[in-house]
Amino acid sequence: MDNINRRNFLGAGLILGASTLLGKESSPKIITDTKEFVPPVIAFPEKKPLKVISDRPPLLESPRDIFTQAITPNDQFFVRWHMPDIPTYIDLHEFRLSVQGSVEKPLSLSVDDLKSKFEPVEITSVLQCGGNSRKYYAKTGQATHGVQWGHGAMGCAVWKGARLKDILNMAGVKATARFVGVNGLEKPAVDATPKFFREMEIDEALSGELIVAYEMNGEDLPYLNGFPLRLVIPGHFSDSWVKMLSEITVMDEYRKSFFMDVAYTVPDNDCECVISGSDFEYKRKPIAAMKVKSVIGYPTPNTVIKKGSRVKVTGVAFDQGKGIKEVMISTDGGKSWSATALQKDNGKYAYRQWVYQWEPKAKGEYIIMVRAINRIGNIQPQADEIGWNAGGYQYNAVDYVNVKIV
Ligand SMILES: Nc1nc2c(c(=O)[nH]1)N[C@H]1C(S)=C(S)[C@@H](COP(=O)(O)O)O[C@H]1N2
Ligand SMILES: [Mo]
């Protein structure tokens, strides 16, 4: 078989198999208690074993120790799809990206066209689901709707592709154009289900920072991460980073849709949170720029360490692209804080790895906490200070792990 041009998703059988194995539906659940669901760990095609929160559609979470690396390997990168019906076979001889709507010249581009007709650009950027870390809202006593992700619905990769701006310029955007809509190849299970359709303003689409990526960390995109093409929007939550991107529609009018106007929205106020009353009484806005955040990769929770050991505490920090200024660490549950050493700078949208050398002197239980500040002075809130929204989006409170010194 021609491996480069045809991707037969061997996993189709495996996904169905796993579905039967787990015997559960993946419809959204409203969590009414804080009891933690412990997901099974199963390997999907092109992936190492990951936490399977749902198998259809696939929701795969990366393990916490992934945050000991500044670049997330493709085979451990998390996966999130909304529709169960993802194509299981793509033939690049037939696959085309169509650029249509309010343009002078509609385009139908093959992946080869994208590689040969446009200047290739590379950017290292964090991809984070708006609902990442959602389960930690429950730990603050305020459970939220939606997939109960731990921290592993994010990763950082080197994306290579063509600028969306260059593609739109080749098509020639009409003067009346105000929005750009994007969608991928997957289909809703029933026609009544809304399409996964995302929109942005024309100025954002033409900013020059967005790319249509055909490579992730120097390889084809893994199937589950959107082979053969995906939109990359550096600094923004990944909800509009459409995978298996097949249509770009330039529009004069905004098109109301479930995935823009209901899902992935927060109250349209300064804190983007509920101050009183119920969440949906608020005027809403789509989530966009990511908030400053850091997480601990090592030690992982409940690690047992011998007294006198030299412990390399490490993790990653990022924000929406302002840049990380400082990452502070506490080994006494937040009473005192020390600076960590920031590692190599891979660009303003990338993870900034940090390291702290710790030599615990006494036996006992410790709580390690981490807190990042960006260059414009945004700092992570403490868990009991974080604003709340019913969708459980944008969780970025101070991360912590408990360890035992023996
Ligand atoms: N075509 C398509 N693209 C999509 C989605 C989807 O359901 N379909 N989900 C979005 C959401 S909400 C997230 S968090 C990211 C997940 O990207 P990943 O699976 O590569 O980690 O893809 C985005 N792009
Ligand atoms: Mo997401």
Short mmCIF file of N, CA and C and ligand atoms in Angstrom, two decimals, residues 77-83 127-130 149 153 159 183-186 196 216 224-226 230 238-245 264, ligand 1:
data_model
loop_
_atom_site.label_atom_id
_atom_site.label_comp_id
_atom_site.label_asym_id
_atom_site.label_seq_id
_atom_site.Cartn_x
_atom_site.Cartn_y
_atom_site.Cartn_z
N PHE A 77 0.39 12.48 22.27
CA PHE A 77 -0.39 13.72 22.22
C PHE A 77 -1.87 13.40 22.43
N PHE A 78 -2.56 14.19 23.23
CA PHE A 78 -3.97 13.91 23.54
C PHE A 78 -4.84 13.99 22.29
N VAL A 79 -6.05 13.47 22.42
CA VAL A 79 -6.99 13.44 21.29
C VAL A 79 -8.37 13.83 21.76
N ARG A 80 -9.03 14.71 20.98
CA ARG A 80 -10.40 15.07 21.28
C ARG A 80 -11.18 15.27 19.98
N TRP A 81 -12.25 14.49 19.83
CA TRP A 81 -13.19 14.66 18.71
C TRP A 81 -14.59 14.80 19.28
N HIS A 82 -15.45 15.48 18.54
CA HIS A 82 -16.84 15.63 19.00
C HIS A 82 -17.78 14.62 18.39
N MET A 83 -17.51 14.22 17.15
CA MET A 83 -18.42 13.32 16.43
C MET A 83 -17.83 11.91 16.42
N LEU A 127 -1.12 23.45 22.18
CA LEU A 127 -2.51 23.17 21.80
C LEU A 127 -3.21 22.71 23.08
N GLN A 128 -4.17 23.50 23.54
CA GLN A 128 -4.84 23.15 24.78
C GLN A 128 -6.36 23.24 24.60
N CYS A 129 -7.06 22.19 24.98
CA CYS A 129 -8.52 22.21 24.96
C CYS A 129 -9.03 23.21 25.99
N GLY A 130 -10.10 23.93 25.64
CA GLY A 130 -10.69 24.88 26.58
C GLY A 130 -11.14 24.21 27.87
N TRP A 149 -11.65 16.20 32.13
CA TRP A 149 -10.21 16.09 31.84
C TRP A 149 -9.38 16.40 33.09
N ALA A 153 -5.17 17.33 28.62
CA ALA A 153 -5.78 17.69 27.33
C ALA A 153 -5.03 18.87 26.75
N TRP A 159 4.64 22.90 14.55
CA TRP A 159 3.68 22.78 13.45
C TRP A 159 4.28 23.38 12.20
N ASN A 183 -14.33 23.87 8.71
CA ASN A 183 -14.81 22.58 9.20
C ASN A 183 -14.01 21.44 8.58
N GLY A 184 -14.15 20.27 9.19
CA GLY A 184 -13.36 19.12 8.78
C GLY A 184 -14.20 18.05 8.12
N LEU A 185 -13.60 16.87 7.93
CA LEU A 185 -14.24 15.81 7.15
C LEU A 185 -15.25 14.97 7.92
N GLU A 186 -15.21 15.01 9.25
CA GLU A 186 -16.08 14.07 9.97
C GLU A 186 -17.55 14.47 9.87
N PHE A 196 -19.42 20.26 13.29
CA PHE A 196 -18.38 20.96 14.04
C PHE A 196 -17.83 22.07 13.15
N MET A 216 3.49 17.77 11.99
CA MET A 216 3.53 17.95 13.44
C MET A 216 4.81 17.26 13.92
N LEU A 224 -5.41 10.68 14.28
CA LEU A 224 -6.33 11.17 15.32
C LEU A 224 -6.12 12.65 15.64
N ASN A 225 -4.98 13.20 15.26
CA ASN A 225 -4.74 14.64 15.47
C ASN A 225 -5.01 15.44 14.20
N GLY A 226 -5.67 14.80 13.22
CA GLY A 226 -6.21 15.57 12.12
C GLY A 226 -5.61 15.37 10.74
N ARG A 230 -4.58 20.51 9.52
CA ARG A 230 -5.34 21.13 10.61
C ARG A 230 -4.97 22.60 10.71
N SER A 238 -7.66 25.34 21.70
CA SER A 238 -7.62 24.57 20.45
C SER A 238 -8.98 24.28 19.85
N ASP A 239 -10.00 24.83 20.42
CA ASP A 239 -11.34 24.46 19.96
C ASP A 239 -11.61 24.85 18.50
N SER A 240 -10.87 25.84 17.99
CA SER A 240 -11.03 26.19 16.57
C SER A 240 -9.86 25.69 15.71
N TRP A 241 -9.02 24.87 16.30
CA TRP A 241 -7.90 24.30 15.53
C TRP A 241 -8.45 23.09 14.76
N VAL A 242 -9.27 23.38 13.78
CA VAL A 242 -10.04 22.31 13.13
C VAL A 242 -9.13 21.27 12.46
N LYS A 243 -9.46 20.01 12.73
CA LYS A 243 -8.67 18.87 12.22
C LYS A 243 -9.30 18.32 10.95
N MET A 244 -8.51 17.54 10.20
CA MET A 244 -8.97 17.02 8.89
C MET A 244 -9.67 18.14 8.14
N LEU A 245 -9.03 19.30 8.22
CA LEU A 245 -9.60 20.53 7.65
C LEU A 245 -9.89 20.32 6.16
N TYR A 264 -18.24 26.11 24.29
CA TYR A 264 -16.99 26.89 24.31
C TYR A 264 -17.21 28.39 24.47
N1 LIG B 1 -12.59 18.41 12.81
C1 LIG B 1 -12.51 18.61 14.12
N2 LIG B 1 -11.55 19.42 14.59
C2 LIG B 1 -11.44 19.64 15.93
C3 LIG B 1 -12.36 19.05 16.84
C4 LIG B 1 -13.37 18.20 16.30
O1 LIG B 1 -14.19 17.64 17.02
N3 LIG B 1 -13.40 18.02 14.94
N4 LIG B 1 -12.24 19.33 18.17
C5 LIG B 1 -11.50 20.53 18.56
C6 LIG B 1 -11.19 20.54 19.97
S1 LIG B 1 -12.44 21.01 21.03
C7 LIG B 1 -9.94 20.27 20.45
S2 LIG B 1 -9.59 20.38 22.09
C8 LIG B 1 -8.85 19.91 19.52
C9 LIG B 1 -8.15 18.62 19.95
O2 LIG B 1 -7.05 18.38 19.15
P1 LIG B 1 -6.26 17.01 19.22
O3 LIG B 1 -7.24 15.89 19.14
O4 LIG B 1 -5.28 17.02 18.12
O5 LIG B 1 -5.54 16.96 20.54
O6 LIG B 1 -9.29 19.74 18.19
C10 LIG B 1 -10.21 20.68 17.76
N5 LIG B 1 -10.45 20.45 16.36
#
